[in-house]
Coordinates of C-alpha atoms and ligand atoms in Angstrom, one line a residue:
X1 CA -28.1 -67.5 91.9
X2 CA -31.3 -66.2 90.5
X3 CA -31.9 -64.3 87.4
X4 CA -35.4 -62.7 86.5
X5 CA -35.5 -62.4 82.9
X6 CA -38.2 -60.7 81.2
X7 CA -39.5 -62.4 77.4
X8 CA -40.1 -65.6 77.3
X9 CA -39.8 -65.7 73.3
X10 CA -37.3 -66.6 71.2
X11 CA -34.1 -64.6 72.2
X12 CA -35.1 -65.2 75.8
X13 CA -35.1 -68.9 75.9
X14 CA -33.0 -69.7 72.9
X15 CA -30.0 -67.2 73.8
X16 CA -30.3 -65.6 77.5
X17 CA -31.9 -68.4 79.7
X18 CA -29.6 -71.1 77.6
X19 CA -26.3 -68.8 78.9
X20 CA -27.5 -67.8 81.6
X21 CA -28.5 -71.4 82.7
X22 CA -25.0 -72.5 81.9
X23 CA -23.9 -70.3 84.2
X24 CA -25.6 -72.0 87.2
X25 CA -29.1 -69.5 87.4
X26 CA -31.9 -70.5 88.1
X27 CA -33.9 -68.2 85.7
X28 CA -37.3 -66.8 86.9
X29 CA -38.9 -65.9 82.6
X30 CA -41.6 -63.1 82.8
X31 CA -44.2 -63.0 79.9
X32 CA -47.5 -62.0 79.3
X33 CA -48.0 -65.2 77.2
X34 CA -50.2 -67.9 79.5
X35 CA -49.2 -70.5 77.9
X36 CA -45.4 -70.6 77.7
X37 CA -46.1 -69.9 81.5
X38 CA -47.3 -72.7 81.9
X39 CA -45.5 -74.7 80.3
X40 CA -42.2 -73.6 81.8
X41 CA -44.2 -74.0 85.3
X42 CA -45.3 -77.7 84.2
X43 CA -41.5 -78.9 82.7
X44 CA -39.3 -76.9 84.6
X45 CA -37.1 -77.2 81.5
X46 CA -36.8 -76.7 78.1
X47 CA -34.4 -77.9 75.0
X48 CA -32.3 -75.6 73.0
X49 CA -31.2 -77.1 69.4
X50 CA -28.0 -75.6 67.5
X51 CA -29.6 -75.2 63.7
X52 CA -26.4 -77.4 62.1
X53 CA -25.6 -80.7 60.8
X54 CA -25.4 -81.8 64.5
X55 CA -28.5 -80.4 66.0
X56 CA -26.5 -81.0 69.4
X57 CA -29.2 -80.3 72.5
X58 CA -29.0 -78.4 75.5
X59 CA -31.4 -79.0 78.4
X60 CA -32.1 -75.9 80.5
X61 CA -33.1 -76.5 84.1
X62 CA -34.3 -75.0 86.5
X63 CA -36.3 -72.6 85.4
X64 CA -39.5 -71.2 86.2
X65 CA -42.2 -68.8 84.9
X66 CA -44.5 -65.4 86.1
X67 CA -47.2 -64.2 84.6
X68 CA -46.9 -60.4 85.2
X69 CA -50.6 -59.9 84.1
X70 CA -51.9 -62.3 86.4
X71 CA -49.0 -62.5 89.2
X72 CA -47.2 -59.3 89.2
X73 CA -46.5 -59.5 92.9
X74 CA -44.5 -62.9 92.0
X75 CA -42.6 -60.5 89.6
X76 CA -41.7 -58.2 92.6
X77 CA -40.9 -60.8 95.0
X78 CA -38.5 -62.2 92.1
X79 CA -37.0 -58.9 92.1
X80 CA -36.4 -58.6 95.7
X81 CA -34.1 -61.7 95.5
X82 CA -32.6 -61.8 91.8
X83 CA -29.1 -61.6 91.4
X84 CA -29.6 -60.4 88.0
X85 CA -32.5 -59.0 85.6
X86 CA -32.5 -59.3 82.1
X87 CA -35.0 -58.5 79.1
X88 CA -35.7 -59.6 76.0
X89 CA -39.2 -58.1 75.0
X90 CA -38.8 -55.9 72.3
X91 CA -37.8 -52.0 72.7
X92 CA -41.2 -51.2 72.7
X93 CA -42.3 -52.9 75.4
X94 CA -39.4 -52.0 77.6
X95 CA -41.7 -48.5 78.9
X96 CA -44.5 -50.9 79.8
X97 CA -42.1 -53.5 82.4
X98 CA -40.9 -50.2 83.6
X99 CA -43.6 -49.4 86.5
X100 CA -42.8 -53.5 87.5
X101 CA -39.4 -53.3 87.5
X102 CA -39.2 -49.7 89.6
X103 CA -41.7 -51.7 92.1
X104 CA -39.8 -54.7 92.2
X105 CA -37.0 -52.3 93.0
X106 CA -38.8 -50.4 95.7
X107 CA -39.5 -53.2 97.8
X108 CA -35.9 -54.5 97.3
X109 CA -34.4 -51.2 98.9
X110 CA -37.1 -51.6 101.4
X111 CA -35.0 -55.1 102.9
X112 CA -31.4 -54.9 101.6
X113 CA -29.0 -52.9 99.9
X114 CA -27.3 -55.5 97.5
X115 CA -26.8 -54.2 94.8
X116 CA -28.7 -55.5 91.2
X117 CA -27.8 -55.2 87.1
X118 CA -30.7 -54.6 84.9
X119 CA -29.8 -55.4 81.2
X120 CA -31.8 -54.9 78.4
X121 CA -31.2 -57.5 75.3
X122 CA -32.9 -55.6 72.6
X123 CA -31.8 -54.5 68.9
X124 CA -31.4 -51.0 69.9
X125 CA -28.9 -48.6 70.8
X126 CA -29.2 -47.3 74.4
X127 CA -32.1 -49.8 75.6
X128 CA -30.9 -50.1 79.6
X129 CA -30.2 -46.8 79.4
X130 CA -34.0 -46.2 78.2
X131 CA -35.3 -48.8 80.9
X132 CA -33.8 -46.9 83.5
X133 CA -35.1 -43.7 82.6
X134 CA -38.6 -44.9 82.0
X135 CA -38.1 -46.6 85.4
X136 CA -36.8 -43.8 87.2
X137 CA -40.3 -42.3 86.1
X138 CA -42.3 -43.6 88.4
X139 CA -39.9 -43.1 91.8
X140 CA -39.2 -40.2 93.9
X141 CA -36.0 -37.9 93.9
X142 CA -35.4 -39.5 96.9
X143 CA -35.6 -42.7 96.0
X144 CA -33.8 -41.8 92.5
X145 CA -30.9 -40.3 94.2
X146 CA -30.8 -43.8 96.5
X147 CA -31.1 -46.5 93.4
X148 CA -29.1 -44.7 91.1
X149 CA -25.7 -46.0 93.5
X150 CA -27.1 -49.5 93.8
X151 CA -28.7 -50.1 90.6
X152 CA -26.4 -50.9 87.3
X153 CA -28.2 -50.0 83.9
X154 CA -25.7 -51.5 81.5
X155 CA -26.2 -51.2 77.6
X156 CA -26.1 -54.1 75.8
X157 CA -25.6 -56.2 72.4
X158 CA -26.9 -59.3 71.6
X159 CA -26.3 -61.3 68.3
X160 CA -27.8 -64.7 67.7
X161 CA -30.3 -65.7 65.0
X162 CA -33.7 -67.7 66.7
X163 CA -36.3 -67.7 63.9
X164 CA -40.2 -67.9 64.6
X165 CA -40.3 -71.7 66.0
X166 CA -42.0 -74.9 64.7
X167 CA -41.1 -77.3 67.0
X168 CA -43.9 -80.5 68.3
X169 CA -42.8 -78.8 72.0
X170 CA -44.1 -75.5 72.6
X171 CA -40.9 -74.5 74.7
X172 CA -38.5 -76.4 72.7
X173 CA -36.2 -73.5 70.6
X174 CA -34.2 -74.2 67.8
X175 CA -30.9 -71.2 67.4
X176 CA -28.3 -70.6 65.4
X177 CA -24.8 -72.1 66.9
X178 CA -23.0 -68.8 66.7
X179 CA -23.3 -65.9 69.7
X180 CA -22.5 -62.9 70.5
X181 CA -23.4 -60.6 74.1
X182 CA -21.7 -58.2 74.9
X183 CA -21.4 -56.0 78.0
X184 CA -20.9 -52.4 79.4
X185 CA -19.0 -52.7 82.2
X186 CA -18.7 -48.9 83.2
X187 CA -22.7 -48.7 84.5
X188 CA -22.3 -52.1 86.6
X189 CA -22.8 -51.9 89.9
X190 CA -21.4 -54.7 92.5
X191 CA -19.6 -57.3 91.1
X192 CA -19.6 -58.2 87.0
X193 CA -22.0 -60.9 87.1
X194 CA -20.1 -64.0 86.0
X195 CA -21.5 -65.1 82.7
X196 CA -19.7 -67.9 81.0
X197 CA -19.7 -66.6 77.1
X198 CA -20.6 -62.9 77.8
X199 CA -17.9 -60.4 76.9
X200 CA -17.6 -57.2 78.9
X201 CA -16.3 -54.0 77.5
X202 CA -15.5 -50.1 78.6
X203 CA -17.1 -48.7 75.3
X204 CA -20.1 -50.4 74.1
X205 CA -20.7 -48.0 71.2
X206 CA -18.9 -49.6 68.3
X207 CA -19.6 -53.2 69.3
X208 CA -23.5 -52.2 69.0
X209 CA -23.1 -49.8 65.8
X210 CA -21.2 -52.7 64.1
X211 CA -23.4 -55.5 65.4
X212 CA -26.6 -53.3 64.6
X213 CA -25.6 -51.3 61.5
X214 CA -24.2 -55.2 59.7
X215 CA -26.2 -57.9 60.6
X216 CA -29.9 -56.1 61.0
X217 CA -29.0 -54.0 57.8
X218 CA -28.3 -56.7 55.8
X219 CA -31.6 -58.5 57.7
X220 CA -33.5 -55.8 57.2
X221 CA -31.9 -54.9 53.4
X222 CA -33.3 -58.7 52.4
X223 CA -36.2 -58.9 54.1
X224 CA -37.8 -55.7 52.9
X225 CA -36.5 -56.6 49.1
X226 CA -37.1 -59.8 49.7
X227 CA -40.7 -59.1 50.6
X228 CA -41.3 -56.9 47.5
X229 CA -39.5 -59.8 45.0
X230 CA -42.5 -61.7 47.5
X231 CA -40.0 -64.1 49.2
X232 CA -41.0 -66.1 52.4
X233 CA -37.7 -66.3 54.1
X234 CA -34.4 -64.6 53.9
X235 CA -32.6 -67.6 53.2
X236 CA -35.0 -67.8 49.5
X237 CA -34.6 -64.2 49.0
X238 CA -31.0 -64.5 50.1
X239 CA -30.2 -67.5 46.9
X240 CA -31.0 -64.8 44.5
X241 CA -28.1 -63.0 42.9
X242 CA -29.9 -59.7 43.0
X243 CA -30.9 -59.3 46.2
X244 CA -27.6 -61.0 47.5
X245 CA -26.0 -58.0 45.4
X246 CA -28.1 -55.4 47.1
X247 CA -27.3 -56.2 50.6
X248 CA -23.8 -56.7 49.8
X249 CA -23.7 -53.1 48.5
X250 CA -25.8 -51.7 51.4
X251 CA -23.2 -53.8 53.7
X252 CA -20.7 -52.1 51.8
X253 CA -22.1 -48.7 52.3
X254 CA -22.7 -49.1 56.1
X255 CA -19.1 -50.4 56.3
X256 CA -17.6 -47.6 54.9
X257 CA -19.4 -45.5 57.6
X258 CA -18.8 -47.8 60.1
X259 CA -14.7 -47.5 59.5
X260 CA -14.8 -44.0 58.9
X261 CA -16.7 -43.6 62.6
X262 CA -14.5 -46.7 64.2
X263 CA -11.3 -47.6 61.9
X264 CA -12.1 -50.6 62.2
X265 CA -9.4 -52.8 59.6
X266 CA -10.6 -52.7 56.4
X267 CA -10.2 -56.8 55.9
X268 CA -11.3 -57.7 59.2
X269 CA -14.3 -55.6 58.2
X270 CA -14.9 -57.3 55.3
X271 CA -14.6 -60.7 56.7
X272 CA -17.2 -59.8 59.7
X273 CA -19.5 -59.1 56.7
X274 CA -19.2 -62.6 55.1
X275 CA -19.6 -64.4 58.1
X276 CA -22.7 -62.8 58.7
X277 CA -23.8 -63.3 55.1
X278 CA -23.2 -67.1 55.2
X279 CA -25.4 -66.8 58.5
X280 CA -27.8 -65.8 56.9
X281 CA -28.4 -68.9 54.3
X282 CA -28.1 -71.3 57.2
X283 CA -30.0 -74.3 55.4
X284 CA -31.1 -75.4 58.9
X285 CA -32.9 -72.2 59.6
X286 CA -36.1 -70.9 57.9
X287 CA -36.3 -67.4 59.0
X288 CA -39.0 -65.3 57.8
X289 CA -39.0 -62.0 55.8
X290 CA -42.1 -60.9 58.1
X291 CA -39.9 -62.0 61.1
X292 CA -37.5 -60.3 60.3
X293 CA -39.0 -57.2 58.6
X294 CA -41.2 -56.9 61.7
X295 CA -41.8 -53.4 62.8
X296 CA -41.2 -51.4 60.0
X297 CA -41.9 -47.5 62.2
X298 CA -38.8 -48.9 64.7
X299 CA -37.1 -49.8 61.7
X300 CA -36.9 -46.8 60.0
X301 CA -36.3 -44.6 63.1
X302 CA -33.4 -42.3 63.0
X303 CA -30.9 -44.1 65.1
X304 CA -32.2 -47.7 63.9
X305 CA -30.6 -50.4 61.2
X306 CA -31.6 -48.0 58.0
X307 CA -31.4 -44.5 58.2
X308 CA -28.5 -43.9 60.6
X309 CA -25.9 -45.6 58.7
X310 CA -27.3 -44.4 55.1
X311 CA -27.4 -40.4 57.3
X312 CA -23.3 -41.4 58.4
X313 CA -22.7 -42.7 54.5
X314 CA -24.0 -39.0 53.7
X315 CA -21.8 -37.2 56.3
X316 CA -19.0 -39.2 56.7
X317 CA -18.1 -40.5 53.4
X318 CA -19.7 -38.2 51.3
X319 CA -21.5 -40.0 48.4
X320 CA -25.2 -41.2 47.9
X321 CA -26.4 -44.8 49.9
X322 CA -28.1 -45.5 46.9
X323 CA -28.3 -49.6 48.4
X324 CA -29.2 -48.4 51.9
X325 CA -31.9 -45.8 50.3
X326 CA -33.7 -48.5 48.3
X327 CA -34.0 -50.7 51.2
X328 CA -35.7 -47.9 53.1
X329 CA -38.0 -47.0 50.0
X330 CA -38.6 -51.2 50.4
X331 CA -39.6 -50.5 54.5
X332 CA -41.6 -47.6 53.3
X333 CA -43.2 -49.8 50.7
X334 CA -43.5 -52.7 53.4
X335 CA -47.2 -54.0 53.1
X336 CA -48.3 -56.8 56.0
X337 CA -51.8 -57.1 57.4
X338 CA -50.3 -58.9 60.5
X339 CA -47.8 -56.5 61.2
X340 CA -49.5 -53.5 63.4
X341 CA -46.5 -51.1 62.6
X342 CA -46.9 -51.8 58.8
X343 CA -50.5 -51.3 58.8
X344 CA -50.1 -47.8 60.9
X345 CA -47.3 -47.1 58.1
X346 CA -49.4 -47.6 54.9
X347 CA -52.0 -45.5 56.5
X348 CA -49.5 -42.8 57.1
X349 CA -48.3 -43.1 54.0
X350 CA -51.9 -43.3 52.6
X351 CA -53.2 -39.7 54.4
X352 CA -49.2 -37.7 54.2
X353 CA -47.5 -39.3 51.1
X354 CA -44.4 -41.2 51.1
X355 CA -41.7 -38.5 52.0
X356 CA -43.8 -36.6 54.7
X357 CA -44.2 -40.2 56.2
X358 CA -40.3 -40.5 55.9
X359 CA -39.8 -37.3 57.5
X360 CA -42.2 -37.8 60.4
X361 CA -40.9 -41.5 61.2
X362 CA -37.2 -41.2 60.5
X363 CA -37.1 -37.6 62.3
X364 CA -34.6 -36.3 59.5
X365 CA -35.0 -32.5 58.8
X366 CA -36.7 -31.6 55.5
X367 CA -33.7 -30.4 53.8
X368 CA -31.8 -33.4 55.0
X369 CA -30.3 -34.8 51.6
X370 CA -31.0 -38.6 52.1
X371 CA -34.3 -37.8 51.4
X372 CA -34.6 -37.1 47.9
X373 CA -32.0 -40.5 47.4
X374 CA -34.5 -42.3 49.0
X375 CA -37.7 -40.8 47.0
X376 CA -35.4 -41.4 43.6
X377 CA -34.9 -45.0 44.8
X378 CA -38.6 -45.2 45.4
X379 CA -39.8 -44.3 42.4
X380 CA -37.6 -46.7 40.5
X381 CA -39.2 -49.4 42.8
X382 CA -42.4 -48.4 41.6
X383 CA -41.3 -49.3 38.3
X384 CA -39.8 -52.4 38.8
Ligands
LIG401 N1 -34.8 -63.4 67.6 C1 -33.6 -62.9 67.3 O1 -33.0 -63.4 66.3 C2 -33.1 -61.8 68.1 C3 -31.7 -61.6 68.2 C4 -31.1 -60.6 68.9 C5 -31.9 -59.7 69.6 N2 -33.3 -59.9 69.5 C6 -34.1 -58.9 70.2 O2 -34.6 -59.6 71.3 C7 -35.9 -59.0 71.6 C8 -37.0 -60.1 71.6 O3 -37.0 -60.6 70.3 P1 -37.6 -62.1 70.1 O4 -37.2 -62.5 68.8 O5 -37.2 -63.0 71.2 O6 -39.2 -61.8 70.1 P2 -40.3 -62.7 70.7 O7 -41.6 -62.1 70.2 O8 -40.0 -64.2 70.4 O9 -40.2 -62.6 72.3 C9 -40.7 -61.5 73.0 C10 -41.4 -62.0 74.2 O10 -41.7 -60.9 75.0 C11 -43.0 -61.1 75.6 N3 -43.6 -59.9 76.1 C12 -44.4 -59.0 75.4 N4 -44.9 -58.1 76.2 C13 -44.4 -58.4 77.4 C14 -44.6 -57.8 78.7 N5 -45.3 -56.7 78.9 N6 -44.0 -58.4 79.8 C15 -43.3 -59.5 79.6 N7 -43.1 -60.1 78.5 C16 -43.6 -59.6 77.4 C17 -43.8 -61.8 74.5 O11 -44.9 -62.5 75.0 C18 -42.7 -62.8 73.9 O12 -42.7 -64.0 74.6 C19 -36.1 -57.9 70.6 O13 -35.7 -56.7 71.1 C20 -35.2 -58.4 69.5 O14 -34.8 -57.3 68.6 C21 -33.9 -60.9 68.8
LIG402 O1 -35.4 -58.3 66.3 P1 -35.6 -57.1 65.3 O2 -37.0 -57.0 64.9 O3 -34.9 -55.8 65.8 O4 -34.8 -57.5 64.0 C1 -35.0 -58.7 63.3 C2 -33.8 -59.5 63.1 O5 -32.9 -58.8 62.2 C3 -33.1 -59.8 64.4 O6 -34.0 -60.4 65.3 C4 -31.9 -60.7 64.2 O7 -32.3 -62.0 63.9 C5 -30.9 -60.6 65.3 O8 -30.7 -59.3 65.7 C6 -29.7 -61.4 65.1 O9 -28.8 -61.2 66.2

């Protein structure tokens, strides 16, 4: 069985090509990145190393890689056969693999009509669903009407921690043990690909709220806080008692929103929440803030990690996300020169002002009450 995965980087080797290799794939990686290319070309394999006391090792074989700047007829070709496609590139890139993927798709129709699952791994709500829009884009009615019967879309979450690597081996990827991807079985089309360790579900909404609005809140809570206290990695940041006390209470905040929305149990709730906190102070993983903090414009989109659960906190329980409104004054505070989002967002914030900026990122209305929580949490940053 062959599976064409998109993103060779760190969720793409350290979580989907080690499952999906488990699962007997042969896994065809697309990147635009020569030299992991190459590498994966040369070796043909790659190590995966659980972050614990055990650093237990999993070889993954049999894989192979594409350039797509280079090759992008390989990518096609790789299409034309896969039994499965996956991504891992980042939601912003997923409109750029779009034009391939609808090509790729094109020339499949053009031989057979097995059917094919495209499934975007990416922190965001709704990402297959965006690929296949932004794919649908560039083919005819025709061929819309044709693809949308034989080609499955299905939303996606994935949870597993893979910090910025330091390994000798440039393919080598050290993860967290713990893993979770989960499925929407209503969009697939043909039979549920069988992946040892992926769950499939009818209703992928709370899984992806939860997953989203815990563990990349609380990320995203002590990485921007972090940053401004000027720690390196969220593990540091997460030792001191402050900023362990703001993302508990912006955990707190998003959890009451989240069991309003879900009713989810209160206790199991709370016990999902710990077990991510204690993921985060992994002592085998060095995760940093600017990992982590990375793209501050995505991050403080409306339906992202930040402002959707501090907007449902508003709505849905009716008092003030003061935790969840500091950590966006943090994101809007968020300063890195090697960060392309953060530098577009101080310049923004430079020429319009902080709550323009806010209002033009985060889409919220200019009445919307969240705003002047987060511009009262920002000033008192300032005077930290
Ligand atoms: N790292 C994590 O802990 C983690 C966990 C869950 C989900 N995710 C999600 O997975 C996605 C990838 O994150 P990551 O941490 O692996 O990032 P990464 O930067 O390590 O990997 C992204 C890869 O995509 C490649 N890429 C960029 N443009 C491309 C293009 N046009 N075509 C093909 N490949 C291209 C890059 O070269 C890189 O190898 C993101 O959506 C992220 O939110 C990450
Ligand atoms: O990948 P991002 O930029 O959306 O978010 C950064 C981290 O919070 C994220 O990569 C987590 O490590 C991951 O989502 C854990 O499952």
């Amino acid at each position: 069985m062959l599976a064409v995965h998109f993103g060779a980087g760190n969720i793409g080797r350290g979580f989907i090509g080690a499952l999906l290799s488990k699962s007997d794939f042969t896994i065809n990686f697309v990147d635009v990145n020569k030299d992991v290319i190459d590498a994966l070309n040369e070796k043909q394999q790659y190590k995966v190393v659980l972050a614990d006391e055990n650093k237990e090792e999993l070889l993954v074989k049999n894989v192979s890689g594409i350039n797509s700047l280079a090759n992008p007829e390989q990518v096609i070709e790789a299409i034309e056969k896969a039994d499965i496609v996956t991504t891992a590139v980042g939601p912003n890139v997923l409109p750029i693999i779009a034009e391939i993927i609808a090509k790729g798709l094109t020339q499949r129709k053009s031989i057979t009509d097995r059917p094919l699952n495209i499934i975007a791994c990416e922190n965001m709500i709704g990402a297959s669903t965006l690929l296949k829009e932004k794919v649908f884009e560039h083919l005819t009615d025709q061929e819309q009407a044709e693809f949308v019967k034989l080609y499955g879309f299905p939303d996606s979450a994935v949870d597993r921690i893979v910090p910025n690597q330091v390994n000798e081996d440039l393919l080598t990827v050290s993860v967290e043990p713990y893993y979770e991807w989960i499925v929407e079985d209503t969009e697939i089309k043909g039979n549920k690909p069988a992946i040892d360790g992926l769950t499939y579900v009818n209703d992928l909404t709370p899984y992806i709220e939860r997953k989203l609005f815990t563990v990349n809140t609380g990320h995203a809570v002590a990485a921007y806080l972090g940053h401004f206290l000027d720690y390196k990695t969220i593990k540091e940041a997460m030792d001191t008692e402050l900023i362990q006390d703001w993302v508990k209470g912006a955990l707190n905040e998003s959890g009451e929103a989240l069991i309003h929305m879900y009713q989810f149990e209160k206790e199991n709730h709370q016990a999902y929440i710990t077990k991510i906190l204690n993921r985060f102070v992994n002592p085998y993983i060095s995760d940093e803030v600017t990992r982590v903090g990375r793209g501050p414009i995505r991050k403080l989109g409306g339906n992202d990690r930040l402002i959707r659960p501090a907007s449902l906190y508003l709505e849905k329980v009716k008092k003030e996300p003061i935790y969840l409104a500091q950590a966006i004054a943090a994101a809007l505070m968020y300063k890195n020169d090697q960060d392309e989002e953060a530098v577009t967002l101080q310049q923004q914030v430079e020429e319009k002002g902080y709550e323009q900026t806010l209002r033009e990122i985060s889409g919220l209305s200019g009445d919307h009450p969240l705003i002047p929580v987060v511009m009262n949490q920002l000033e008192q940053l300032k005077n930290k």
